[in-house]
PDB file of C-alpha atoms in Angstrom:
ATOM      1  CA  MET L 148      -3.226   5.803  18.436  1.00  0.00           C
ATOM      2  CA  ASN L 149      -2.562   3.107  15.845  1.00  0.00           C
ATOM      3  CA  ARG L 150       0.367   3.825  13.558  1.00  0.00           C
ATOM      4  CA  PHE L 151       0.168   3.150   9.837  1.00  0.00           C
ATOM      5  CA  MET L 152       3.767   2.005   9.494  1.00  0.00           C
ATOM      6  CA  SER L 153       3.262  -0.677  12.180  1.00  0.00           C
ATOM      7  CA  TYR L 154      -0.031  -1.999  10.806  1.00  0.00           C
ATOM      8  CA  ASN L 155      -0.272  -5.254   8.831  1.00  0.00           C
ATOM      9  CA  VAL L 156      -0.671  -4.489   5.105  1.00  0.00           C
ATOM     10  CA  ALA L 157      -3.498  -7.024   4.834  1.00  0.00           C
ATOM     11  CA  GLY L 158      -4.883  -6.467   8.315  1.00  0.00           C
ATOM     12  CA  ARG L 159      -8.291  -7.821   9.253  1.00  0.00           C
ATOM     13  CA  GLU L 160      -9.707  -4.337   9.890  1.00  0.00           C
ATOM     14  CA  PHE L 161      -8.754  -3.234   6.351  1.00  0.00           C
ATOM     15  CA  ARG L 162     -10.659  -6.190   4.943  1.00  0.00           C
ATOM     16  CA  ARG L 163     -13.628  -5.626   7.258  1.00  0.00           C
ATOM     17  CA  LYS L 164     -14.117  -1.855   7.029  1.00  0.00           C
ATOM     18  CA  LYS L 165     -12.613  -1.221   3.560  1.00  0.00           C
ATOM     19  CA  ARG L 166     -12.277   2.489   4.367  1.00  0.00           C
ATOM     20  CA  LEU L 167      -8.989   4.002   5.481  1.00  0.00           C
ATOM     21  CA  LEU L 168      -8.284   7.245   7.315  1.00  0.00           C
ATOM     22  CA  ILE L 169      -4.647   8.290   7.260  1.00  0.00           C
ATOM     23  CA  TYR L 170      -4.016  11.275   9.488  1.00  0.00           C
ATOM     24  CA  GLY L 171      -1.091  13.325  10.686  1.00  0.00           C
ATOM     25  CA  SER L 172      -0.230  12.146  14.179  1.00  0.00           C
ATOM     26  CA  CYS L 173       0.111  15.710  15.486  1.00  0.00           C
ATOM     27  CA  LEU L 174      -3.585  16.227  14.763  1.00  0.00           C
ATOM     28  CA  ALA L 175      -4.493  13.505  17.268  1.00  0.00           C
ATOM     29  CA  VAL L 176      -2.528  15.361  19.939  1.00  0.00           C
ATOM     30  CA  GLU L 177      -3.765  18.862  19.146  1.00  0.00           C
ATOM     31  CA  HIS L 178      -7.335  18.093  18.033  1.00  0.00           C
ATOM     32  CA  PRO L 179      -8.349  14.548  19.030  1.00  0.00           C
ATOM     33  CA  GLU L 180     -12.031  15.361  18.521  1.00  0.00           C
ATOM     34  CA  ILE L 181     -11.411  15.966  14.795  1.00  0.00           C
ATOM     35  CA  VAL L 182      -9.630  12.628  14.404  1.00  0.00           C
ATOM     36  CA  GLU L 183     -12.418  10.898  16.347  1.00  0.00           C
ATOM     37  CA  GLU L 184     -15.091  12.417  14.096  1.00  0.00           C
ATOM     38  CA  TYR L 185     -13.426  11.276  10.875  1.00  0.00           C
ATOM     39  CA  SER L 186     -12.471   7.854  12.278  1.00  0.00           C
ATOM     40  CA  GLN L 187     -16.067   6.643  12.292  1.00  0.00           C
ATOM     41  CA  ASN L 188     -16.406   3.431  10.233  1.00  0.00           C
ATOM     42  CA  ARG L 189     -12.809   3.709   9.036  1.00  0.00           C
ATOM     43  CA  VAL L 190      -9.506   2.105   9.912  1.00  0.00           C
ATOM     44  CA  ALA L 191      -7.799   5.179  11.373  1.00  0.00           C
ATOM     45  CA  LEU L 192      -4.010   5.173  11.299  1.00  0.00           C
ATOM     46  CA  ALA L 193      -1.538   7.904  12.192  1.00  0.00           C
ATOM     47  CA  VAL L 194       1.610   8.844  10.320  1.00  0.00           C
ATOM     48  CA  CYS L 195       4.225  11.442  11.183  1.00  0.00           C
ATOM     49  CA  MET L 196       6.091  12.449   8.062  1.00  0.00           C
ATOM     50  CA  GLU L 197       8.837  13.975  10.211  1.00  0.00           C
ATOM     51  CA  GLU L 198       9.599  10.419  11.378  1.00  0.00           C
ATOM     52  CA  THR L 199       8.768   8.426   8.238  1.00  0.00           C
ATOM     53  CA  HIS L 200      10.406   8.920   4.857  1.00  0.00           C
ATOM     54  CA  VAL L 201       7.802   9.529   2.170  1.00  0.00           C
ATOM     55  CA  ASN L 202       9.113   6.629   0.048  1.00  0.00           C
ATOM     56  CA  MET L 203       8.574   4.194   2.926  1.00  0.00           C
ATOM     57  CA  PHE L 204       5.036   5.517   3.372  1.00  0.00           C
ATOM     58  CA  ILE L 205       4.253   5.215  -0.346  1.00  0.00           C
ATOM     59  CA  THR L 206       5.648   1.675  -0.543  1.00  0.00           C
ATOM     60  CA  LYS L 207       3.660   0.574   2.504  1.00  0.00           C
ATOM     61  CA  LEU L 208       0.407   2.070   1.175  1.00  0.00           C
ATOM     62  CA  ALA L 209       0.986   0.540  -2.271  1.00  0.00           C
ATOM     63  CA  GLY L 210       1.389  -2.797  -0.456  1.00  0.00           C
ATOM     64  CA  VAL L 211      -1.963  -2.306   1.253  1.00  0.00           C
ATOM     65  CA  LEU L 212      -3.612  -1.425  -2.054  1.00  0.00           C
ATOM     66  CA  ALA L 213      -2.137  -4.540  -3.693  1.00  0.00           C
ATOM     67  CA  ARG L 214      -3.639  -6.794  -1.014  1.00  0.00           C
ATOM     68  CA  VAL L 215      -6.914  -5.192   0.051  1.00  0.00           C
ATOM     69  CA  ASN L 216      -9.780  -3.832  -2.034  1.00  0.00           C
ATOM     70  CA  LEU L 217     -10.313  -0.568  -0.204  1.00  0.00           C
ATOM     71  CA  GLU L 218     -13.415   1.421  -1.092  1.00  0.00           C
ATOM     72  CA  GLU L 219     -11.989   4.816  -0.138  1.00  0.00           C
ATOM     73  CA  ILE L 220      -9.084   6.617   1.457  1.00  0.00           C
ATOM     74  CA  THR L 221      -9.412   9.785   3.501  1.00  0.00           C
ATOM     75  CA  VAL L 222      -6.317  11.835   4.289  1.00  0.00           C
ATOM     76  CA  LEU L 223      -6.523  14.308   7.179  1.00  0.00           C
ATOM     77  CA  SER L 224      -3.765  16.706   8.171  1.00  0.00           C
ATOM     78  CA  VAL L 225      -3.092  20.185   9.394  1.00  0.00           C
ATOM     79  CA  ASP L 226      -2.808  22.750   6.631  1.00  0.00           C
ATOM     80  CA  GLY L 227       0.479  24.459   5.885  1.00  0.00           C
ATOM     81  CA  SER L 228       2.814  21.767   7.213  1.00  0.00           C
ATOM     82  CA  LEU L 229       5.606  20.933   4.802  1.00  0.00           C
ATOM     83  CA  HIS L 230       5.650  17.437   6.311  1.00  0.00           C
ATOM     84  CA  CYS L 231       1.909  16.756   6.277  1.00  0.00           C
ATOM     85  CA  VAL L 232       1.519  17.739   2.640  1.00  0.00           C
ATOM     86  CA  GLN L 233       3.574  14.615   1.900  1.00  0.00           C
ATOM     87  CA  LEU L 234       0.708  12.492   3.266  1.00  0.00           C
ATOM     88  CA  HIS L 235      -1.529  13.876   0.543  1.00  0.00           C
ATOM     89  CA  THR L 236       0.960  13.601  -2.316  1.00  0.00           C
ATOM     90  CA  GLY L 237       2.105  10.194  -1.049  1.00  0.00           C
ATOM     91  CA  VAL L 238      -1.423   8.785  -1.165  1.00  0.00           C
ATOM     92  CA  GLU L 239      -1.868   9.990  -4.738  1.00  0.00           C
ATOM     93  CA  GLU L 240       1.474   8.429  -5.716  1.00  0.00           C
ATOM     94  CA  ALA L 241       0.670   5.075  -4.059  1.00  0.00           C
ATOM     95  CA  ILE L 242      -2.661   4.928  -5.876  1.00  0.00           C
ATOM     96  CA  LYS L 243      -0.926   5.701  -9.167  1.00  0.00           C
ATOM     97  CA  ILE L 244       1.646   2.951  -8.530  1.00  0.00           C
ATOM     98  CA  SER L 245      -1.059   0.434  -7.608  1.00  0.00           C
ATOM     99  CA  GLY L 246      -3.138   1.150 -10.697  1.00  0.00           C
ATOM    100  CA  LYS L 247      -6.284   1.168  -8.547  1.00  0.00           C
ATOM    101  CA  LYS L 248      -9.126   3.604  -9.025  1.00  0.00           C
ATOM    102  CA  LEU L 249     -10.701   4.587  -5.749  1.00  0.00           C
ATOM    103  CA  PRO L 250     -12.094   7.756  -4.241  1.00  0.00           C
ATOM    104  CA  VAL L 251      -9.769   9.838  -2.102  1.00  0.00           C
ATOM    105  CA  LYS L 252     -10.806  12.666   0.186  1.00  0.00           C
ATOM    106  CA  HIS L 253      -8.086  15.144   1.055  1.00  0.00           C
ATOM    107  CA  LEU L 254      -8.939  17.087   4.205  1.00  0.00           C
ATOM    108  CA  VAL L 255      -6.948  19.798   5.957  1.00  0.00           C
ATOM    109  CA  TYR L 256      -7.601  21.391   9.320  1.00  0.00           C
ATOM    110  CA  GLU L 257      -7.206  25.164   9.258  1.00  0.00           C
ATOM    111  CA  LYS L 258      -8.580  27.883  11.531  1.00  0.00           C
ATOM    112  CA  GLU L 259     -10.916  25.642  13.523  1.00  0.00           C
ATOM    113  CA  ARG L 260     -12.461  23.925  10.498  1.00  0.00           C
ATOM    114  CA  VAL L 261     -11.877  21.020   8.153  1.00  0.00           C
ATOM    115  CA  ILE L 262     -11.608  21.912   4.474  1.00  0.00           C
ATOM    116  CA  GLU L 263     -11.865  19.379   1.640  1.00  0.00           C
ATOM    117  CA  VAL L 264      -9.182  19.826  -1.006  1.00  0.00           C
ATOM    118  CA  ASN L 265      -9.699  18.671  -4.575  1.00  0.00           C
ATOM    119  CA  PRO L 266      -7.312  15.805  -5.495  1.00  0.00           C
ATOM    120  CA  ARG L 267      -6.225  17.813  -8.543  1.00  0.00           C
ATOM    121  CA  VAL L 268      -4.933  20.516  -6.207  1.00  0.00           C
ATOM    122  CA  VAL L 269      -2.841  17.896  -4.411  1.00  0.00           C
ATOM    123  CA  LYS L 270      -1.406  16.699  -7.717  1.00  0.00           C
ATOM    124  CA  ILE L 271      -0.675  20.244  -8.908  1.00  0.00           C
ATOM    125  CA  SER L 272       0.996  21.103  -5.592  1.00  0.00           C
ATOM    126  CA  ARG L 273       4.025  19.098  -6.737  1.00  0.00           C
ATOM    127  CA  TYR L 274       4.588  21.425  -9.695  1.00  0.00           C
ATOM    128  CA  LEU L 275       5.749  24.854  -8.603  1.00  0.00           C
ATOM    129  CA  SER L 276       5.812  26.149 -12.188  1.00  0.00           C
ATOM    130  CA  LYS L 277       2.103  25.334 -12.599  1.00  0.00           C
ATOM    131  CA  ILE L 278       1.256  27.033  -9.313  1.00  0.00           C
ATOM    132  CA  ASN L 279       3.331  30.010 -10.390  1.00  0.00           C
ATOM    133  CA  ASN L 280       1.422  30.235 -13.685  1.00  0.00           C
ATOM    134  CA  LEU L 281      -1.940  29.977 -11.903  1.00  0.00           C
ATOM    135  CA  LEU L 282      -0.935  32.686  -9.451  1.00  0.00           C
ATOM    136  CA  ARG L 283       0.364  34.922 -12.222  1.00  0.00           C
ATOM    137  CA  LYS L 284      -2.860  34.423 -14.219  1.00  0.00           C
ATOM    138  CA  ASN L 285      -4.983  35.165 -11.150  1.00  0.00           C
ATOM    139  CA  MET L 286      -2.986  38.329 -10.397  1.00  0.00           C
ATOM    140  CA  ASN L 287      -3.413  39.534 -13.990  1.00  0.00           C
ATOM    141  CA  GLU L 288      -7.188  39.074 -13.755  1.00  0.00           C
ATOM    142  CA  HIS L 289      -7.424  41.358 -10.735  1.00  0.00           C
TER     143      HIS L 289
END
């Protein structure tokens, strides 16, 4: 398992493949077949947000984005982890800092399947008041 925080920010594989998979390291232990499937044709790097402060992760990814013209980033984590959600929000923040425009796929593993999450959902997840308003509106409609 290659670790994101130990990988060269302008590594040869970044420049060659131009597609990055960042995944929660626990997923590789619990469901290696899922990581293997999504690693195809991507530089696949693990991060454990219990071990790595989110600011360090964001700074490192912004450094990659400043040096390499990636074509896409895919984020893969378990769903419901308060640590893993930081992978998703951290990627969005690093992209914002870098000023780059590139496609991001946010994927979560839940109940034996991988679910794609809209990047807007990831952005909104930082704002509890917005989620509260959406939930309240949804409850009023039913």
